[in-house]
Amino acid sequence: MTTRVLLIGGSGLIGCSVDADLARRPDTIVTSLTRRQSSDSGHIIDFERLCTAPDATLRTAAPTGADVAISCLGTTIRAAGSQAAMFRVDHDYVLAFATAAHALGARQFILVSSVGAGGPGFYLRTKGAIERDIRALGFSRVDIIRPGMLLGHRTQARPMEAIGQRLATVLSPLMVGRLSGYGAIDAKTVAKAIVGLVGQTGNGCRAYDNAALCRIASQTANP
């Protein structure tokens, strides 16, 4: 049985690996939606129109519907230019995509969020808000990915994140117990865990920290 997957954020640190891994699975058809023309394949979509007409906009990219929807979309205040612009991407675009995917028949939604989602600070409050609103849409299954500091090379430079990556690599062995979720994790490990979750049965909402993501990735066969 073929699984139809819709993906946003497929050009990012996690998303590019998710897209590549799923594309190698013979039982999966991936439609990757992008905001701009890139060197990678993908269906260019107007996310502002998606916000105003979710179902009609997404149906042009997935006329036969979907089984699973994955959001790896995310930015930072620095990259977006303002808090409002970041919220537009991390919350409004993701919610519009999820709303449309649900209308097209997707039963499972996988959301890349962050460790500490819902905590203090604008970034974490935004992550908490999108988690809450995705859960309220009525998907049969919601999988929330909450990694710590991501390790990997981005095509778009984030100087502060690069510094954070180096610090996290050094400090991760010292982070034990409740702090372990804030340690470093390779983006490819997160991506492999997401691929392992695609199409999983069992209803409800589940959240995964670094330890859970590493465990699922280790149990996921290479495509």
Coordinates of C-alpha atoms in Angstrom, one line a residue:
M1 CA 0.0 0.0 0.0
T2 CA 1.4 3.4 -1.0
T3 CA 1.6 6.2 1.6
R4 CA 1.1 9.7 0.3
V5 CA 3.2 12.2 2.2
L6 CA 3.0 16.0 2.1
L7 CA 6.1 17.8 3.4
I8 CA 6.9 21.5 4.1
G9 CA 10.3 22.7 5.1
G10 CA 12.0 20.2 2.8
S11 CA 14.9 22.4 2.1
G12 CA 15.9 22.9 5.7
L13 CA 18.4 21.1 8.0
I14 CA 16.0 18.3 8.9
G15 CA 13.6 18.5 6.0
C16 CA 16.1 17.8 3.3
S17 CA 17.1 14.5 4.9
V18 CA 13.4 13.6 5.4
D19 CA 12.6 14.3 1.8
A20 CA 15.6 12.3 0.5
D21 CA 15.0 9.3 2.8
L22 CA 11.3 9.1 2.0
A23 CA 12.0 9.5 -1.7
R24 CA 14.0 6.3 -1.6
R25 CA 11.1 4.3 -0.1
P26 CA 9.3 2.4 -2.8
D27 CA 6.0 2.4 -0.8
T28 CA 5.9 6.2 -0.4
I29 CA 5.1 9.1 -2.6
V30 CA 6.4 12.5 -1.3
T31 CA 5.1 15.9 -2.4
S32 CA 7.5 18.5 -1.1
L33 CA 6.1 22.1 -1.0
T34 CA 8.5 25.0 -1.2
R35 CA 8.1 28.8 -0.8
R36 CA 10.6 29.7 -3.5
Q37 CA 12.5 28.2 -6.5
S38 CA 15.5 26.2 -5.4
S39 CA 18.0 23.7 -6.8
D40 CA 15.9 20.9 -5.3
S41 CA 12.8 19.5 -6.8
G42 CA 9.5 20.6 -5.1
H43 CA 6.1 22.1 -5.8
I44 CA 6.2 25.8 -5.4
I45 CA 3.3 27.1 -3.4
D46 CA 2.1 30.5 -2.3
F47 CA 1.9 30.2 1.5
E48 CA 0.1 33.5 1.8
R49 CA -2.7 32.1 -0.4
L50 CA -2.5 28.9 1.6
C51 CA -3.4 30.9 4.7
T52 CA -6.5 32.4 3.1
A53 CA -7.6 29.4 1.1
P54 CA -5.9 26.3 2.6
D55 CA -7.9 23.5 1.0
A56 CA -8.0 24.9 -2.6
T57 CA -4.4 25.9 -2.5
L58 CA -3.0 22.6 -1.3
R59 CA -5.3 20.5 -3.6
T60 CA -3.4 21.8 -6.6
A61 CA -0.3 20.1 -5.3
A62 CA -2.0 17.0 -4.0
P63 CA -5.1 16.4 -6.1
T64 CA -5.4 12.8 -4.9
G65 CA -5.2 13.7 -1.2
A66 CA -2.7 12.7 1.5
D67 CA -2.2 10.1 4.3
V68 CA 0.6 11.8 6.3
A69 CA 1.6 15.5 6.5
I70 CA 5.0 16.6 7.9
S71 CA 6.1 20.1 8.9
C72 CA 9.9 20.7 9.2
L73 CA 9.3 24.4 8.5
G74 CA 10.8 26.9 10.8
T75 CA 12.8 30.1 11.0
T76 CA 14.3 32.5 13.6
I77 CA 13.5 36.1 14.5
R78 CA 16.9 37.1 13.0
A79 CA 16.3 35.3 9.7
A80 CA 12.7 36.4 9.4
G81 CA 13.4 40.0 10.4
S82 CA 10.8 40.4 13.2
Q83 CA 8.8 38.5 15.7
A84 CA 5.7 39.0 13.6
A85 CA 7.4 37.6 10.5
M86 CA 8.7 34.6 12.4
F87 CA 5.2 33.9 13.9
R88 CA 3.8 34.0 10.4
V89 CA 6.2 31.2 9.2
D90 CA 6.4 29.1 12.3
H91 CA 2.7 29.3 13.3
D92 CA 0.4 30.6 10.6
Y93 CA 2.0 28.8 7.6
V94 CA 2.3 25.6 9.5
L95 CA -1.3 25.8 10.7
A96 CA -2.6 26.6 7.3
F97 CA -0.7 23.6 5.9
A98 CA -2.0 21.3 8.6
T99 CA -5.6 22.5 8.1
A100 CA -5.4 21.8 4.4
A101 CA -3.8 18.4 4.9
H102 CA -6.5 17.4 7.3
A103 CA -9.1 18.4 4.8
L104 CA -7.4 16.3 2.1
G105 CA -7.6 13.2 4.3
A106 CA -4.3 13.1 6.2
R107 CA -4.8 11.0 9.4
Q108 CA -1.3 11.7 10.8
F109 CA 0.6 14.9 11.3
I110 CA 4.3 15.1 12.3
L111 CA 5.4 18.4 13.6
V112 CA 9.0 19.5 14.2
S113 CA 8.9 21.7 17.3
S114 CA 11.6 22.3 19.9
V115 CA 12.6 21.2 23.4
G116 CA 11.0 23.5 25.9
A117 CA 8.1 24.4 23.6
G118 CA 5.6 26.6 25.5
G119 CA 8.2 27.9 27.8
P120 CA 9.4 31.5 28.3
G121 CA 10.5 33.6 25.4
F122 CA 8.9 34.4 22.1
Y123 CA 10.4 31.5 20.2
L124 CA 9.3 28.9 22.7
R125 CA 5.8 30.5 23.1
T126 CA 5.4 30.3 19.4
K127 CA 6.3 26.6 19.4
G128 CA 3.9 26.0 22.2
A129 CA 1.1 27.8 20.3
I130 CA 1.5 25.7 17.1
E131 CA 1.7 22.5 19.1
R132 CA -1.6 23.4 20.8
D133 CA -3.3 24.4 17.6
I134 CA -2.2 21.3 15.6
R135 CA -3.6 19.1 18.4
A136 CA -6.9 20.8 18.1
L137 CA -7.4 20.1 14.4
G138 CA -8.6 16.6 14.9
F139 CA -5.9 14.4 13.3
S140 CA -6.1 10.8 14.3
R141 CA -2.4 10.8 15.2
V142 CA -0.1 13.7 16.0
D143 CA 3.7 13.2 16.5
I144 CA 5.5 16.2 18.0
I145 CA 9.3 16.2 17.5
R146 CA 11.1 18.2 20.2
P147 CA 14.9 18.0 19.5
G148 CA 17.6 19.9 21.4
M149 CA 20.4 21.8 19.6
L150 CA 20.5 20.5 16.1
L151 CA 23.9 19.5 14.6
G152 CA 24.4 19.8 10.8
H153 CA 25.3 22.1 8.0
R154 CA 22.8 24.6 6.8
T155 CA 22.8 26.2 3.4
Q156 CA 21.6 29.4 5.0
A157 CA 24.2 30.6 7.5
R158 CA 23.1 31.1 11.2
P159 CA 26.2 32.4 13.0
M160 CA 24.7 32.2 16.5
E161 CA 23.4 28.7 15.9
A162 CA 26.9 27.6 14.7
I163 CA 28.3 28.9 18.0
G164 CA 25.6 27.1 19.9
Q165 CA 26.3 23.9 18.0
R166 CA 30.0 23.9 19.1
L167 CA 29.0 24.6 22.8
A168 CA 26.3 22.0 22.8
T169 CA 28.7 19.4 21.4
V170 CA 31.1 20.1 24.3
L171 CA 28.4 20.3 27.0
S172 CA 26.1 17.5 25.9
P173 CA 28.0 14.8 27.9
L174 CA 27.3 16.9 31.0
M175 CA 23.6 17.2 30.4
V176 CA 22.0 14.3 32.2
G177 CA 18.5 13.7 33.5
R178 CA 16.0 16.4 32.6
L179 CA 18.7 18.4 31.0
S180 CA 19.5 15.7 28.4
G181 CA 16.7 16.9 26.1
Y182 CA 18.6 20.2 25.7
G183 CA 21.8 18.5 24.4
A184 CA 22.9 18.2 20.9
I185 CA 21.4 15.8 18.3
D186 CA 22.3 15.3 14.7
A187 CA 19.7 16.5 12.3
K188 CA 20.0 13.3 10.3
T189 CA 19.1 11.3 13.4
V190 CA 16.0 13.5 13.8
A191 CA 15.1 13.0 10.2
K192 CA 15.5 9.2 10.4
A193 CA 13.2 9.1 13.4
I194 CA 10.6 11.1 11.5
V195 CA 10.8 8.6 8.6
G196 CA 10.4 5.8 11.1
L197 CA 7.2 7.4 12.4
V198 CA 5.6 7.9 9.0
G199 CA 2.5 5.7 8.7
Q200 CA 2.6 4.4 12.3
T201 CA -0.8 3.3 13.6
G202 CA -2.3 4.1 17.0
N203 CA -4.2 7.2 17.6
G204 CA -3.4 10.1 20.0
C205 CA -0.7 12.7 20.5
R206 CA 2.9 11.8 21.3
A207 CA 6.0 13.9 21.9
Y208 CA 9.6 12.8 21.5
D209 CA 12.7 14.2 23.1
N210 CA 16.4 13.5 22.1
A211 CA 16.5 10.1 23.8
A212 CA 13.2 9.0 22.1
L213 CA 14.3 10.3 18.7
C214 CA 17.6 8.4 19.0
R215 CA 15.8 5.2 20.0
I216 CA 13.4 5.4 17.0
A217 CA 16.2 6.3 14.6
S218 CA 18.2 3.2 15.7
Q219 CA 15.1 1.0 15.0
T220 CA 14.4 2.5 11.6
A221 CA 15.8 0.6 8.6
N222 CA 17.8 2.5 6.0
P223 CA 15.6 3.2 2.9

